[in-house]
Amino acid sequence: MKYRKAISNDINYIAQLVTDLLGTCNIESKKSILESNIEEIAKDINNYYICIIDNKIVAACGISDVLEHDKYNLNLKNVKEILYLVVNKEYQGRGIGTNLLNLCSDNNENDIIYEAWGDNGRYVNSKFILERCGFKMIKDLGKDYYKKNNYCYKCVNRCKDCNECIAQIWVKPKTI
């Protein structure tokens, strides 16, 4: 198991992981989900870390540059946002996601936000990893946030007949 900063040659592999596991967050794009993810990840590739096992990228996590606007109305200024955190299902439960999230969020001069979602009906899918990494849930966006904002057709579960998806904003306070 090896962790390193991502490079431009990793973009397509990261984008495929994101497409397979999450869908996409870029609902404005008219491109395919994979094309949209490639474009989004390419913009911030220098802010991603990856995990490699047997010469294969099995996980990735990215963090934005400083954002000056407050899209969630949280009265936070100059925050960073976790872009994607994905771990191939075959490798989940081994601490890989925790290590990647820590690589992206430790020693930060800014608060870090994470828009978490969950389709299990009880809590967001990343609840336990977020808690382990020092994030706190500060805003519940509700169970219909994604449906109201037309995210559903870009979701990895787009072929699934689901009625709700929990959405929450978690924050890790700056550490420096």
Backbone as numpy.savetxt, mean C-alpha at the origin, in Angstrom:
# Nx Ny Nz CAx CAy CAz Cx Cy Cz
16.59 -14.99 1.73 15.74 -13.82 1.73 16.64 -12.58 1.73
16.41 -11.70 0.77 17.24 -10.51 0.66 16.34 -9.29 0.46
16.67 -8.20 1.16 15.96 -6.93 1.02 16.88 -5.92 0.37
16.31 -5.10 -0.51 17.10 -4.02 -1.11 16.18 -2.95 -1.67
16.78 -1.81 -1.98 16.04 -0.73 -2.65 15.69 -1.22 -4.05
14.52 -0.84 -4.51 14.11 -1.22 -5.85 14.84 -0.37 -6.89
14.96 -0.92 -8.09 15.56 -0.21 -9.22 14.57 -0.26 -10.39
14.86 0.48 -11.42 13.92 0.57 -12.54 13.61 -0.79 -13.18
14.56 -1.71 -13.17 14.30 -3.04 -13.73 13.24 -3.83 -12.94
12.93 -3.37 -11.73 11.97 -4.07 -10.87 10.52 -3.61 -11.09
10.32 -2.54 -11.83 9.00 -1.92 -11.95 7.93 -2.92 -12.40
8.18 -3.64 -13.47 7.16 -4.56 -14.00 6.82 -5.67 -13.01
7.81 -6.17 -12.29 7.57 -7.23 -11.31 6.73 -6.72 -10.14
7.07 -5.52 -9.66 6.30 -4.92 -8.57 4.87 -4.65 -9.04
4.74 -4.09 -10.23 3.41 -3.77 -10.76 2.56 -5.03 -10.91
3.17 -6.14 -11.31 2.40 -7.38 -11.45 1.93 -7.88 -10.08
2.80 -7.79 -9.06 2.40 -8.16 -7.70 1.21 -7.32 -7.24
1.31 -6.00 -7.44 0.24 -5.09 -7.03 -1.05 -5.44 -7.77
-0.95 -5.66 -9.06 -2.13 -5.98 -9.86 -2.78 -7.28 -9.38
-1.97 -8.29 -9.12 -2.49 -9.59 -8.69 -3.12 -9.55 -7.29
-2.53 -8.74 -6.40 -2.95 -8.77 -5.01 -3.92 -7.66 -4.61
-3.81 -6.50 -5.26 -4.62 -5.36 -4.84 -5.56 -4.82 -5.90
-5.18 -4.89 -7.14 -5.88 -4.15 -8.19 -5.10 -2.89 -8.43
-5.69 -1.73 -8.21 -4.97 -0.47 -8.35 -5.65 0.61 -7.55
-4.88 1.65 -7.21 -5.44 2.82 -6.56 -5.63 3.96 -7.55
-5.12 3.79 -8.77 -5.21 4.86 -9.76 -6.49 4.71 -10.58
-7.59 5.23 -10.04 -8.87 5.06 -10.72 -9.08 6.07 -11.84
-8.20 7.04 -11.95 -8.34 8.07 -12.98 -7.87 7.59 -14.34
-7.06 6.57 -14.38 -6.43 6.14 -15.62 -7.40 5.39 -16.53
-7.24 5.60 -17.81 -8.02 4.87 -18.83 -7.27 3.63 -19.29
-6.09 3.42 -18.76 -5.26 2.28 -19.15 -5.69 1.02 -18.41
-5.12 -0.10 -18.81 -5.40 -1.34 -18.08 -4.85 -1.20 -16.66
-5.31 -2.07 -15.78 -4.85 -2.01 -14.39 -3.35 -2.19 -14.31
-2.79 -3.16 -15.04 -1.35 -3.38 -15.02 -0.60 -2.16 -15.58
-1.05 -1.61 -16.70 -0.39 -0.43 -17.27 -0.43 0.75 -16.31
-1.56 0.93 -15.67 -1.71 2.00 -14.70 -0.75 1.82 -13.52
-0.63 0.58 -13.03 0.28 0.31 -11.92 1.74 0.52 -12.31
2.10 0.13 -13.51 3.47 0.35 -13.98 3.78 1.84 -13.97
2.86 2.62 -14.49 3.04 4.07 -14.53 3.16 4.67 -13.13
2.29 4.26 -12.22 2.31 4.78 -10.85 3.60 4.40 -10.12
4.01 3.17 -10.23 5.20 2.69 -9.52 6.46 3.32 -10.11
6.50 3.50 -11.41 7.67 4.10 -12.06 7.94 5.51 -11.53
6.88 6.24 -11.20 7.05 7.62 -10.70 7.83 7.66 -9.39
7.70 6.62 -8.57 8.31 6.62 -7.24 9.23 5.43 -7.01
9.77 4.84 -8.06 10.55 3.62 -7.90 11.71 3.77 -6.92
12.27 4.95 -6.81 13.39 5.16 -5.87 12.95 5.12 -4.41
11.64 5.08 -4.17 11.11 5.05 -2.81 10.55 3.68 -2.43
10.91 2.65 -3.20 10.44 1.29 -2.94 11.56 0.40 -2.42
11.16 -0.55 -1.59 12.03 -1.64 -1.15 11.38 -2.93 -1.62
12.21 -3.92 -1.88 11.69 -5.22 -2.31 12.33 -6.34 -1.49
11.68 -7.48 -1.50 12.23 -8.69 -0.90 12.38 -9.71 -2.02
13.54 -10.34 -2.07 13.84 -11.33 -3.11 14.11 -12.68 -2.44
13.46 -13.71 -2.96 13.70 -15.08 -2.52 13.90 -15.91 -3.79
14.98 -16.66 -3.83 15.30 -17.49 -5.00 15.28 -16.67 -6.29
15.90 -15.50 -6.25 16.01 -14.59 -7.41 14.66 -14.11 -7.95
13.64 -14.14 -7.10 12.30 -13.70 -7.51 11.80 -12.64 -6.53
11.26 -11.54 -7.06 10.68 -10.51 -6.20 9.36 -11.05 -5.66
9.28 -11.17 -4.34 8.09 -11.74 -3.72 7.30 -10.70 -2.92
7.88 -9.51 -2.73 7.20 -8.49 -1.94 7.80 -7.12 -2.25
6.97 -6.09 -2.01 7.43 -4.72 -2.22 6.65 -3.78 -1.32
7.29 -2.66 -1.00 6.63 -1.60 -0.25 7.25 -0.29 -0.69
6.39 0.71 -0.89 6.86 2.03 -1.30 6.31 3.11 -0.40
6.98 4.24 -0.39 6.54 5.40 0.38 6.69 6.64 -0.50
5.74 7.52 -0.41 5.76 8.72 -1.25 6.81 9.72 -0.78
7.08 10.68 -1.63 7.80 11.86 -1.18 6.83 12.64 -0.30
7.28 13.74 0.29 6.42 14.53 1.17 5.22 15.07 0.39
4.03 14.84 0.94 2.80 15.37 0.37 2.41 16.63 1.13
2.09 17.66 0.41 1.75 18.92 1.08 0.25 19.08 1.29
-0.56 18.34 0.54 -2.01 18.48 0.70 -2.56 17.38 1.61
-3.70 17.64 2.17 -4.32 16.74 3.14 -5.59 16.17 2.52
-5.44 15.10 1.75 -6.59 14.56 1.02 -7.61 13.85 1.91
-7.27 13.59 3.15 -8.19 12.90 4.05 -8.78 13.81 5.12
-8.48 15.11 5.06 -8.98 16.09 6.04 -8.61 15.70 7.48
-7.34 15.45 7.70 -6.86 15.02 9.01 -6.09 16.11 9.75
-5.98 17.27 9.14 -5.20 18.38 9.70 -3.73 18.00 9.89
-3.23 17.18 9.00 -1.81 16.82 9.00 -1.15 17.57 7.85
0.05 18.03 8.09 0.79 18.72 7.04 2.10 18.00 6.79
2.54 18.04 5.55 3.82 17.46 5.17 3.95 16.01 5.64
3.06 15.18 5.13 3.07 13.76 5.46 3.63 12.97 4.29
3.99 11.74 4.57 4.33 10.77 3.53 3.24 9.71 3.57
3.09 8.99 2.47 2.05 7.97 2.41 2.65 6.66 1.91
2.28 5.57 2.55 2.67 4.26 2.05 1.92 4.06 0.74
2.66 3.77 -0.31 2.06 3.66 -1.64 1.44 2.28 -1.84
2.21 1.26 -1.69 1.73 -0.12 -1.78 2.55 -0.95 -0.81
1.92 -1.93 -0.24 2.61 -2.96 0.54 2.01 -4.28 0.07
2.81 -5.06 -0.64 2.32 -6.32 -1.20 3.33 -7.44 -0.92
2.78 -8.60 -0.54 3.59 -9.79 -0.33 2.87 -10.94 -1.03
3.58 -11.62 -1.90 3.04 -12.79 -2.59 2.41 -13.71 -1.55
1.20 -14.21 -1.84 0.46 -15.03 -0.87 1.26 -16.22 -0.37
2.10 -16.79 -1.21 2.91 -17.94 -0.84 3.91 -17.61 0.28
4.25 -16.33 0.42 5.28 -15.93 1.38 4.74 -15.10 2.54
3.44 -14.95 2.64 2.85 -14.19 3.73 3.00 -14.93 5.05
3.04 -14.19 6.14 3.16 -14.79 7.46 4.59 -15.07 7.89
5.55 -14.56 7.15 6.97 -14.79 7.48 7.69 -13.53 7.95
6.95 -12.44 8.16 7.56 -11.19 8.61 8.09 -10.31 7.49
7.90 -10.72 6.26 8.42 -9.96 5.12 7.75 -8.60 5.03
6.42 -8.57 5.13 5.69 -7.31 5.07 6.09 -6.37 6.19
6.26 -6.92 7.39 6.68 -6.12 8.54 8.05 -5.49 8.27
8.99 -6.30 7.78 10.33 -5.77 7.48 10.28 -4.68 6.43
9.50 -4.88 5.37 9.41 -3.87 4.31 8.76 -2.59 4.81
7.68 -2.73 5.58 7.01 -1.54 6.10 7.93 -0.78 7.04
8.71 -1.49 7.84 9.68 -0.83 8.71 10.77 -0.14 7.90
11.25 -0.77 6.83 12.26 -0.13 5.99 11.75 1.20 5.43
10.48 1.24 5.07 9.89 2.45 4.50 9.54 3.50 5.55
9.26 3.07 6.77 8.69 4.01 7.74 9.56 4.33 8.95
10.66 3.64 9.14 11.53 3.95 10.28 12.34 5.21 10.01
12.71 5.88 11.09 13.56 7.08 11.02 13.01 8.15 10.09
11.73 8.42 10.20 11.11 9.40 9.35 10.91 10.73 10.05
11.13 11.79 9.30 10.96 13.15 9.81 9.52 13.62 9.63
8.67 12.81 9.04 7.29 13.17 8.77 6.34 12.10 9.28
5.11 12.50 9.58 4.08 11.52 9.86 3.86 10.72 8.58
3.47 9.46 8.74 3.23 8.59 7.59 1.80 8.09 7.67
1.09 8.21 6.55 -0.28 7.71 6.51 -0.35 6.45 5.65
-1.31 5.62 5.98 -1.53 4.37 5.26 -3.04 4.21 5.10
-3.50 4.16 3.87 -4.91 3.90 3.61 -5.09 2.39 3.54
-5.68 1.85 4.58 -5.83 0.40 4.69 -7.25 -0.01 4.32
-7.38 -1.19 3.75 -8.68 -1.71 3.37 -8.82 -3.15 3.83
-10.03 -3.61 3.88 -10.25 -4.98 4.28 -11.56 -5.51 3.75
-11.55 -6.72 3.30 -12.76 -7.33 2.77 -13.20 -8.54 3.57
-12.68 -8.64 4.80 -13.04 -9.79 5.63 -14.20 -9.49 6.58
-14.68 -8.25 6.58 -15.84 -7.88 7.38 -15.57 -7.49 8.82
-14.37 -7.77 9.35 -14.08 -7.47 10.76 -13.06 -6.36 10.94
-12.01 -6.37 10.15 -10.94 -5.38 10.30 -10.19 -5.29 8.98
-9.37 -4.25 8.84 -8.59 -4.11 7.61 -7.58 -5.24 7.53
-7.27 -5.66 6.31 -6.40 -6.81 6.09 -5.01 -6.63 6.71
-4.53 -5.39 6.78 -3.17 -5.14 7.28 -3.15 -4.68 8.74
-4.24 -4.85 9.47 -4.36 -4.36 10.85 -3.18 -4.77 11.74
-2.84 -6.04 11.74 -1.84 -6.54 12.68 -0.43 -6.08 12.32
-0.11 -6.03 11.05 1.20 -5.54 10.64 1.33 -4.04 10.94
0.25 -3.30 10.74 0.28 -1.86 11.04 0.52 -1.63 12.54
-0.17 -2.39 13.36 0.02 -2.25 14.81 1.46 -2.61 15.20
2.00 -3.69 14.63 3.39 -4.09 14.93 4.39 -3.01 14.55
4.08 -2.26 13.51 5.01 -1.24 13.00 4.75 0.15 13.58
3.88 0.26 14.57 3.69 1.53 15.27 2.65 2.46 14.67
1.80 1.96 13.77 0.73 2.78 13.21 -0.49 2.71 14.12
-1.28 3.79 14.14 -2.53 3.86 14.89 -3.64 4.25 13.93
-4.80 3.62 14.09 -5.94 3.97 13.25 -6.51 5.30 13.74
-6.62 6.27 12.83 -7.11 7.58 13.25 -8.40 8.01 12.55
-8.75 7.33 11.45 -10.00 7.70 10.79 -10.59 6.48 10.11
-11.85 6.21 10.43 -12.58 5.13 9.79 -13.37 5.75 8.64
-13.08 5.33 7.42 -13.76 5.86 6.25 -15.06 5.12 5.96
-15.31 4.05 6.68 -16.56 3.31 6.54 -16.45 2.10 5.63
-17.55 1.41 5.51 -17.60 0.17 4.72 -18.01 0.40 3.28
-18.40 1.62 2.94 -18.83 1.89 1.57 -17.99 2.98 0.90
-16.88 3.37 1.52 -16.01 4.43 0.98 -15.56 4.11 -0.45
-15.07 2.91 -0.68 -14.56 2.56 -2.00 -15.69 2.48 -3.03
-16.81 1.94 -2.62 -17.95 1.84 -3.54 -18.44 3.25 -3.92
-18.57 4.14 -2.93 -19.01 5.52 -3.18 -18.05 6.27 -4.09
-16.77 5.93 -4.01 -15.75 6.65 -4.78 -15.31 5.90 -6.04
-16.09 4.91 -6.44 -15.87 4.17 -7.69 -14.55 3.42 -7.78
-14.05 2.94 -6.66 -12.82 2.16 -6.67 -13.06 0.71 -7.06
-14.26 0.23 -6.86 -14.54 -1.21 -6.96 -14.13 -1.84 -8.29
-14.31 -1.12 -9.39 -13.99 -1.74 -10.67 -12.49 -1.89 -10.90
-11.66 -1.27 -10.08 -10.21 -1.42 -10.19 -9.64 -2.31 -9.09
-10.52 -2.94 -8.32 -10.10 -3.78 -7.19 -9.73 -5.18 -7.67
-8.85 -5.83 -6.95 -8.48 -7.20 -7.27 -9.68 -8.13 -7.13
-10.65 -7.76 -6.33 -11.85 -8.56 -6.14 -12.96 -8.16 -7.11
-12.58 -7.51 -8.21 -13.57 -6.96 -9.15 -14.51 -8.02 -9.72
-14.13 -9.27 -9.69 -15.01 -10.32 -10.19 -15.82 -10.95 -9.06
-15.54 -10.55 -7.84 -16.22 -11.08 -6.67 -17.45 -10.22 -6.39
-18.47 -10.82 -5.89 -19.70 -10.10 -5.60 -19.68 -9.67 -4.14
-18.96 -8.60 -3.82 -18.92 -8.15 -2.42 -19.73 -6.88 -2.27
-20.25 -6.68 -1.09 -21.11 -5.53 -0.83 -20.43 -4.44 -0.02
-19.32 -4.77 0.61 -18.66 -3.77 1.44 -17.17 -4.07 1.56
-16.44 -3.02 1.84 -15.00 -3.12 2.02 -14.60 -2.06 3.02
-14.05 -2.46 4.13 -13.66 -1.54 5.19 -12.49 -0.68 4.70
-12.55 0.62 4.98 -11.46 1.54 4.64 -11.13 2.37 5.88
-9.85 2.47 6.19 -9.40 3.23 7.36 -8.09 3.94 7.03
-7.85 5.02 7.74 -6.58 5.73 7.65 -5.81 5.48 8.94
-4.59 4.99 8.78 -3.70 4.73 9.90 -2.51 5.69 9.78
-1.97 6.10 10.92 -0.85 7.05 10.92 0.26 6.54 11.84
1.47 6.70 11.36 2.65 6.46 12.21 3.29 7.82 12.43
3.36 8.26 13.69 3.95 9.57 13.96 5.43 9.61 13.59
5.89 10.79 13.25 7.31 10.94 12.90 8.18 10.47 14.07
9.33 9.94 13.73 10.21 9.36 14.74 11.46 10.20 14.99
11.66 11.20 14.18 12.84 12.05 14.36 12.40 13.45 14.73
